Short mmCIF file of C-alpha atoms in Angstrom, two decimals:
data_model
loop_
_atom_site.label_atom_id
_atom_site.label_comp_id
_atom_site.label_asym_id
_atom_site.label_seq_id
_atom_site.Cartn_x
_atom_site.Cartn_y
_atom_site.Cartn_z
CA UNK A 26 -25.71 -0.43 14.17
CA UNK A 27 -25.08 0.86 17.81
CA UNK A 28 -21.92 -1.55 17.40
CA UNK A 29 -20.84 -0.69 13.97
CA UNK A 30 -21.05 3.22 15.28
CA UNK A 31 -18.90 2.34 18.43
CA UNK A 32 -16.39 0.54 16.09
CA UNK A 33 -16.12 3.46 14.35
CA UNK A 34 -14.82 5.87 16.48
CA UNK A 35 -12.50 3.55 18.74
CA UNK A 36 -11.11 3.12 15.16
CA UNK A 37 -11.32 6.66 14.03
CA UNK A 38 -9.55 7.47 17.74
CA UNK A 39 -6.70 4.66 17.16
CA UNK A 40 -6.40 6.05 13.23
CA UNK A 41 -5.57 9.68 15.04
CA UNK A 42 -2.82 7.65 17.11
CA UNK A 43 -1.42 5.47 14.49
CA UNK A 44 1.88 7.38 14.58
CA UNK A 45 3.90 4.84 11.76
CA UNK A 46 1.15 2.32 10.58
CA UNK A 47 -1.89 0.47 11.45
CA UNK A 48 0.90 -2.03 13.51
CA UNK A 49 1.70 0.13 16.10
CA UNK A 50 -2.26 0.44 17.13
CA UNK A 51 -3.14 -3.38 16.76
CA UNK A 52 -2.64 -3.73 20.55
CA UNK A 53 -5.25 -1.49 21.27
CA UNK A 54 -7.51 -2.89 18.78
CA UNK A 55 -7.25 -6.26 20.68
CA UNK A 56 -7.45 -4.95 23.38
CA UNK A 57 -10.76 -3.47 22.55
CA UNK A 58 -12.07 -6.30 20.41
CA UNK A 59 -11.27 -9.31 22.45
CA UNK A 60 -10.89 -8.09 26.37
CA UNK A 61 -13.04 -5.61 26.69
CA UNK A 62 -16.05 -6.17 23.68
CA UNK A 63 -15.31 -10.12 23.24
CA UNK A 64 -16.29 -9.71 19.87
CA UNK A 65 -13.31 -11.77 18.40
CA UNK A 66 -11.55 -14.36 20.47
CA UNK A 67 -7.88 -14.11 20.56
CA UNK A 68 -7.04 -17.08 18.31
CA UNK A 69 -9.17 -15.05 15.48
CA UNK A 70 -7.56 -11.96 15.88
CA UNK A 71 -4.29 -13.54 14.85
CA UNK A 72 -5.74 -15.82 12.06
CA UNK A 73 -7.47 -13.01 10.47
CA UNK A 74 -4.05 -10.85 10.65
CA UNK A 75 -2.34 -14.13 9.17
CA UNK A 76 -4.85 -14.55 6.11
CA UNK A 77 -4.44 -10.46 5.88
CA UNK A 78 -0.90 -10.76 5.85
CA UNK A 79 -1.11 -13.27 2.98
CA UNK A 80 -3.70 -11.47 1.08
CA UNK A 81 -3.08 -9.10 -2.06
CA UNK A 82 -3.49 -5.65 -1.57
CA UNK A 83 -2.93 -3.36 0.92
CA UNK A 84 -2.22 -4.41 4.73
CA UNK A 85 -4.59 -2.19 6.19
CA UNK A 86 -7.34 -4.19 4.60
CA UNK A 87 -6.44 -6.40 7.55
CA UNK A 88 -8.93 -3.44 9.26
CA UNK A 89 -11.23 -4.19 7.33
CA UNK A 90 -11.94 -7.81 7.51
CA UNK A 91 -11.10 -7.39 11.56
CA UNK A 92 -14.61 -5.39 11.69
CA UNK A 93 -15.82 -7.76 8.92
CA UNK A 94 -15.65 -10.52 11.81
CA UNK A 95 -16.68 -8.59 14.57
CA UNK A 96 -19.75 -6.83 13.39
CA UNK A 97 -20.91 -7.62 9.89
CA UNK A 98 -20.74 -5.27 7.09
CA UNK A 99 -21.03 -2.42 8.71
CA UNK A 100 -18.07 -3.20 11.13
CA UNK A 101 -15.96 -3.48 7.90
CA UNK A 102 -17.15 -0.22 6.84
CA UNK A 103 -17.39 1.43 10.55
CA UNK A 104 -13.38 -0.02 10.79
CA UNK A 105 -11.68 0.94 7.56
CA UNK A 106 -13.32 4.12 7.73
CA UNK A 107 -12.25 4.92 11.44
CA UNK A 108 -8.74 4.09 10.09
CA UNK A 109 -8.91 5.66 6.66
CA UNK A 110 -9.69 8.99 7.22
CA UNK A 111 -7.49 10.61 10.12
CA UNK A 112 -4.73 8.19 8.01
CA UNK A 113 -5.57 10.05 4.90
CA UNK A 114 -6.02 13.83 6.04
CA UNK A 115 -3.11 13.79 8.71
CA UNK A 116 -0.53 12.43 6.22
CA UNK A 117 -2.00 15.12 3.97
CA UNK A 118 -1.75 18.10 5.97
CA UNK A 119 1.62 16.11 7.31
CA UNK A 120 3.24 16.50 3.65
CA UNK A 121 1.90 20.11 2.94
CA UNK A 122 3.69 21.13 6.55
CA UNK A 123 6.28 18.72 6.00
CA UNK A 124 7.48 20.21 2.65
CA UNK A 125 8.01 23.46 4.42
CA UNK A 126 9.44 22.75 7.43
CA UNK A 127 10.79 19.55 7.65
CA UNK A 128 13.90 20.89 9.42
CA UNK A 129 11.44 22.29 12.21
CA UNK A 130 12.67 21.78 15.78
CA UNK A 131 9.40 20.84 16.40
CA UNK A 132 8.95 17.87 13.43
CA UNK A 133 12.45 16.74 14.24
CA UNK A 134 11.57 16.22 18.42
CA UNK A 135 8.43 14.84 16.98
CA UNK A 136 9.38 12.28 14.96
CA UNK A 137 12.54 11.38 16.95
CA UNK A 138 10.29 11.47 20.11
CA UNK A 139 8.13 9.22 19.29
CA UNK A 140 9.64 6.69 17.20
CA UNK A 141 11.25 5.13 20.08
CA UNK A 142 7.26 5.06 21.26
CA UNK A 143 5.93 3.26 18.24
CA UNK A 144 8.28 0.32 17.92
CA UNK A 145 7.39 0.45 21.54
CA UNK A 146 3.78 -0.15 20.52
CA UNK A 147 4.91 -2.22 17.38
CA UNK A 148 7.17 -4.85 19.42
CA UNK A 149 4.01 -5.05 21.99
CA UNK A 150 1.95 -6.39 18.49
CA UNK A 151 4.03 -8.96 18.08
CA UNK A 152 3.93 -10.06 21.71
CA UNK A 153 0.15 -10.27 21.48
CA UNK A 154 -0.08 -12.37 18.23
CA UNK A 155 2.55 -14.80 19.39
CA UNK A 156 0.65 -15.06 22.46
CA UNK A 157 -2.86 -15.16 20.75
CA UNK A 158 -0.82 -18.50 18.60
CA UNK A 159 0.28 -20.17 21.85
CA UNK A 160 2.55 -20.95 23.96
CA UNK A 161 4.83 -23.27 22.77
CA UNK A 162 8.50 -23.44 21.26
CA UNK A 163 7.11 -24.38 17.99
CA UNK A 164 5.31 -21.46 17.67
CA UNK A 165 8.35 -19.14 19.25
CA UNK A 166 10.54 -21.22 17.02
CA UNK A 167 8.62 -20.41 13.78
CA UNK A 168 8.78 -16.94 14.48
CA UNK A 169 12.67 -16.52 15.45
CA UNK A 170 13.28 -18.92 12.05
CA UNK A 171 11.08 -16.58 10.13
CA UNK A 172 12.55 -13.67 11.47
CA UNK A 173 15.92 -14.55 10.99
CA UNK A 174 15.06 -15.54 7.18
CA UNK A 175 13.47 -12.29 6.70
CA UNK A 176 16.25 -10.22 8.31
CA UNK A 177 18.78 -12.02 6.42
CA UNK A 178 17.95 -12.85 2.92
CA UNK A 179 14.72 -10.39 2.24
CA UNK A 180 13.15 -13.02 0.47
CA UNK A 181 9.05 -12.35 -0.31
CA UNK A 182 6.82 -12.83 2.59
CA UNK A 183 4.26 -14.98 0.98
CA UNK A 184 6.98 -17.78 0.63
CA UNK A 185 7.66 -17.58 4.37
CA UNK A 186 3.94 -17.04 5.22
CA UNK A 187 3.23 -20.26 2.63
CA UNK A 188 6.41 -22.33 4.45
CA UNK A 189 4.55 -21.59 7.79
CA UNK A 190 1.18 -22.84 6.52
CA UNK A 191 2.85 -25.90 5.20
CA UNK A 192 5.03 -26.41 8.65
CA UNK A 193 1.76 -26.01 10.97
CA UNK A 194 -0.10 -28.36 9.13
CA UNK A 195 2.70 -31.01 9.39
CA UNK A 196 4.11 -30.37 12.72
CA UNK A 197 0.68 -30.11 14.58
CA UNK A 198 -1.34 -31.95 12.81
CA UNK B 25 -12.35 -9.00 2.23
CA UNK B 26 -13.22 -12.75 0.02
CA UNK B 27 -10.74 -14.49 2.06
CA UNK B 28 -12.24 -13.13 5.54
CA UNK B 29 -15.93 -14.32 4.93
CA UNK B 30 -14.15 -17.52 3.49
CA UNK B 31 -12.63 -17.36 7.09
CA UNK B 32 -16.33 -17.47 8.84
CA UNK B 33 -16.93 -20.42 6.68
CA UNK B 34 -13.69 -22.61 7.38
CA UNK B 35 -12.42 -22.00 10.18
CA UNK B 36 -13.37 -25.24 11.95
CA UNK B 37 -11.69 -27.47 9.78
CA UNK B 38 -8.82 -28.58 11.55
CA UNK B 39 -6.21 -28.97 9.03
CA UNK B 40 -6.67 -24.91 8.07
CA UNK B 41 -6.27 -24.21 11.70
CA UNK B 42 -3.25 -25.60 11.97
CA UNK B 43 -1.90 -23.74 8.79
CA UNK B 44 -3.23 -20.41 10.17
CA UNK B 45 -1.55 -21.19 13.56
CA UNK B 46 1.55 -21.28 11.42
CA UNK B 47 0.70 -18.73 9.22
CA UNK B 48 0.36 -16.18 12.42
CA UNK B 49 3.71 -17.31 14.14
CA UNK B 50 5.38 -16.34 10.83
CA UNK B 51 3.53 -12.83 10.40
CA UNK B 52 4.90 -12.50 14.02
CA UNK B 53 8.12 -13.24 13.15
CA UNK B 54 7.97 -10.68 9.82
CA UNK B 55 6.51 -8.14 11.82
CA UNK B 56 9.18 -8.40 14.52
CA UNK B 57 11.54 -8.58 11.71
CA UNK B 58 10.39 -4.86 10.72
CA UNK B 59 10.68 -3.67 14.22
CA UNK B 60 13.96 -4.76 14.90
CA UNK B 61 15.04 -2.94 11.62
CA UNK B 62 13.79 0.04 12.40
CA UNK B 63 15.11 -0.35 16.20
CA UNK B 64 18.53 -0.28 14.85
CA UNK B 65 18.12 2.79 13.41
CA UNK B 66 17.45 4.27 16.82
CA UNK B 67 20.22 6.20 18.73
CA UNK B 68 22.20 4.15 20.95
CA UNK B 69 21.40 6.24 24.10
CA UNK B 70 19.23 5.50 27.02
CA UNK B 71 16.44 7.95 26.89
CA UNK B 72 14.93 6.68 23.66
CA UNK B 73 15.42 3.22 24.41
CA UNK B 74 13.58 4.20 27.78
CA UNK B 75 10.67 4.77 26.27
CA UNK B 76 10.72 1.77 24.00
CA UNK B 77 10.59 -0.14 27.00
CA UNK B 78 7.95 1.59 28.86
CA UNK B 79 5.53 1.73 25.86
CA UNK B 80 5.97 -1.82 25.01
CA UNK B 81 5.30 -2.78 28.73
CA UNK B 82 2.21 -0.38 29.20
CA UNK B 83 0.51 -1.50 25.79
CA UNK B 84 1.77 -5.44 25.63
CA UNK B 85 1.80 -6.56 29.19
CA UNK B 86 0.30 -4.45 31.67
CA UNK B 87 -2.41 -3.83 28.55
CA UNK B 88 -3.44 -0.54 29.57
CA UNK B 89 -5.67 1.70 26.82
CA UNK B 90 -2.99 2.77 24.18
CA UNK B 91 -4.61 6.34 24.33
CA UNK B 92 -3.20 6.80 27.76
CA UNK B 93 -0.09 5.32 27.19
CA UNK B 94 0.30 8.02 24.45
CA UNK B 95 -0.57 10.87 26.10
CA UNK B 96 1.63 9.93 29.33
CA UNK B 97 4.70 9.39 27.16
CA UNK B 98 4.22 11.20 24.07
CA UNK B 99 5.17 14.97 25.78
CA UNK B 100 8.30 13.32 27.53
CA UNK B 101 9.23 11.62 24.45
CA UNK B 102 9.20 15.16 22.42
CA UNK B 103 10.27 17.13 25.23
CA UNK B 104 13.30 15.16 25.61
CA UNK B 105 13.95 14.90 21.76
CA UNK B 106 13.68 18.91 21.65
CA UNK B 107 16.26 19.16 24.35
CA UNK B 108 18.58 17.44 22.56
CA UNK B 109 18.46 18.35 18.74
#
């Protein structure tokens, strides 16, 4: 309980940050979940973002079976919670203000301020899940190929996600 | 939420490890693929590009809290976005 409550408001602090998606806090959360709580091992992290990825629905419930892993039932709830509600009520009061002012000096140096910050944060995501899958050239290969397909032909995910199954049970097995 | 108590269940077998080892280099890549979309969209000048680098360094490598991070960059980043609009 003590756990689920502490999940909660790391995740309720990183939902107040999440400045252009749940991506751009994922370092933090494993940062808190694997080096600093060691409640999911690194390899997890990045096989439960995989299977989330996969998944119907929306990515956030990625969140959700994160806390699933680390603390039970109430971790999911204590997780998508912490995420769900600064989400919800900032992008709410977001588009009331936004509608009026989005021509605002101050919204413009906001969002043009910190975008560069986010993809900062974003491309620092996808640092930690290549690491968390190893390091190899296979693995670095994979995801150059799959971003390269992606970039180029915007083909659906899931066939790219399903190719990579497929290629990681061949190649490594 | 089915597939991640599934997870607790299979995750030893070998063969599904070696899919989801897959599986998570490719949602790298896709994620990376969004990223660099959006990163083309950013002004070609050195101040936001700055800050792309330094967040990506404080969160990714030197793994500091992402709350500081924020808060150390997030009042340059606007500041210097004000001064130029």
């Amino acid at each position: 309980m003590a756990q689920a409550l502490a999940l909660f408001w790391h995740f309720l602090l990183l939902g107040c940050l999440a400045v252009g998606g749940v991506s751009t806090v994922m370092p933090d959360m494993h940062r808190y979940l694997v080096d600093e709580m060691g409640l999911v091992s690194a390899r997890e992290f990045a096989d439960l973002y995989a299977l989330a990825q996969a998944a119907p629905g929306p990515n956030a419930l990625w969140v959700t079976i994160l806390g699933l892993h680390a603390a039970g039932s109430m971790g999911a709830i204590a997780t998508t919670l912490g995420v769900l509600i600064p989400a919800t009520s900032v992008s709410y009061i977001a588009s009331l203000l936004h509608a009026k002012h989005a021509d605002a000096p101050l919204a413009l140096a906001f969002r043009r301020g910190l975008a560069p910050v986010a993809l900062g944060f974003m491309l620092a995501s996808c640092w930690l899940l290549l690491r968390a899958v190893g390091h190899d050239w296979r693995s670095y290969g994979l995801a150059l190929v799959a971003l390269g397909v992606a970039m180029k032909t915007g083909i659906n995910p899931l066939w790219l996600l399903a190719a990579g199954a497929v290629l990681g049970m061949v190649a490594l097995v | 939420v089915t597939l991640g108590v599934l997870y607790k269940v299979y995750r030893d077998v070998a063969i599904l490890q070696h899919a989801l080892r897959g599986m998570a280099a490719v949602a790298a890549g896709l994620l990376l693929a969004s990223a660099v979309g959006m990163a083309a969209a950013l002004p070609r000048r050195l101040v936001p590009w700055l800050f792309l680098l330094l967040a990506f360094a404080g969160v990714g490598v030197v793994r500091w809290p992402l709350l500081y991070v924020m808060a150390a960059l997030a009042p340059f980043a606007m500041y210097f976005a004000w001064r130029r609009r």
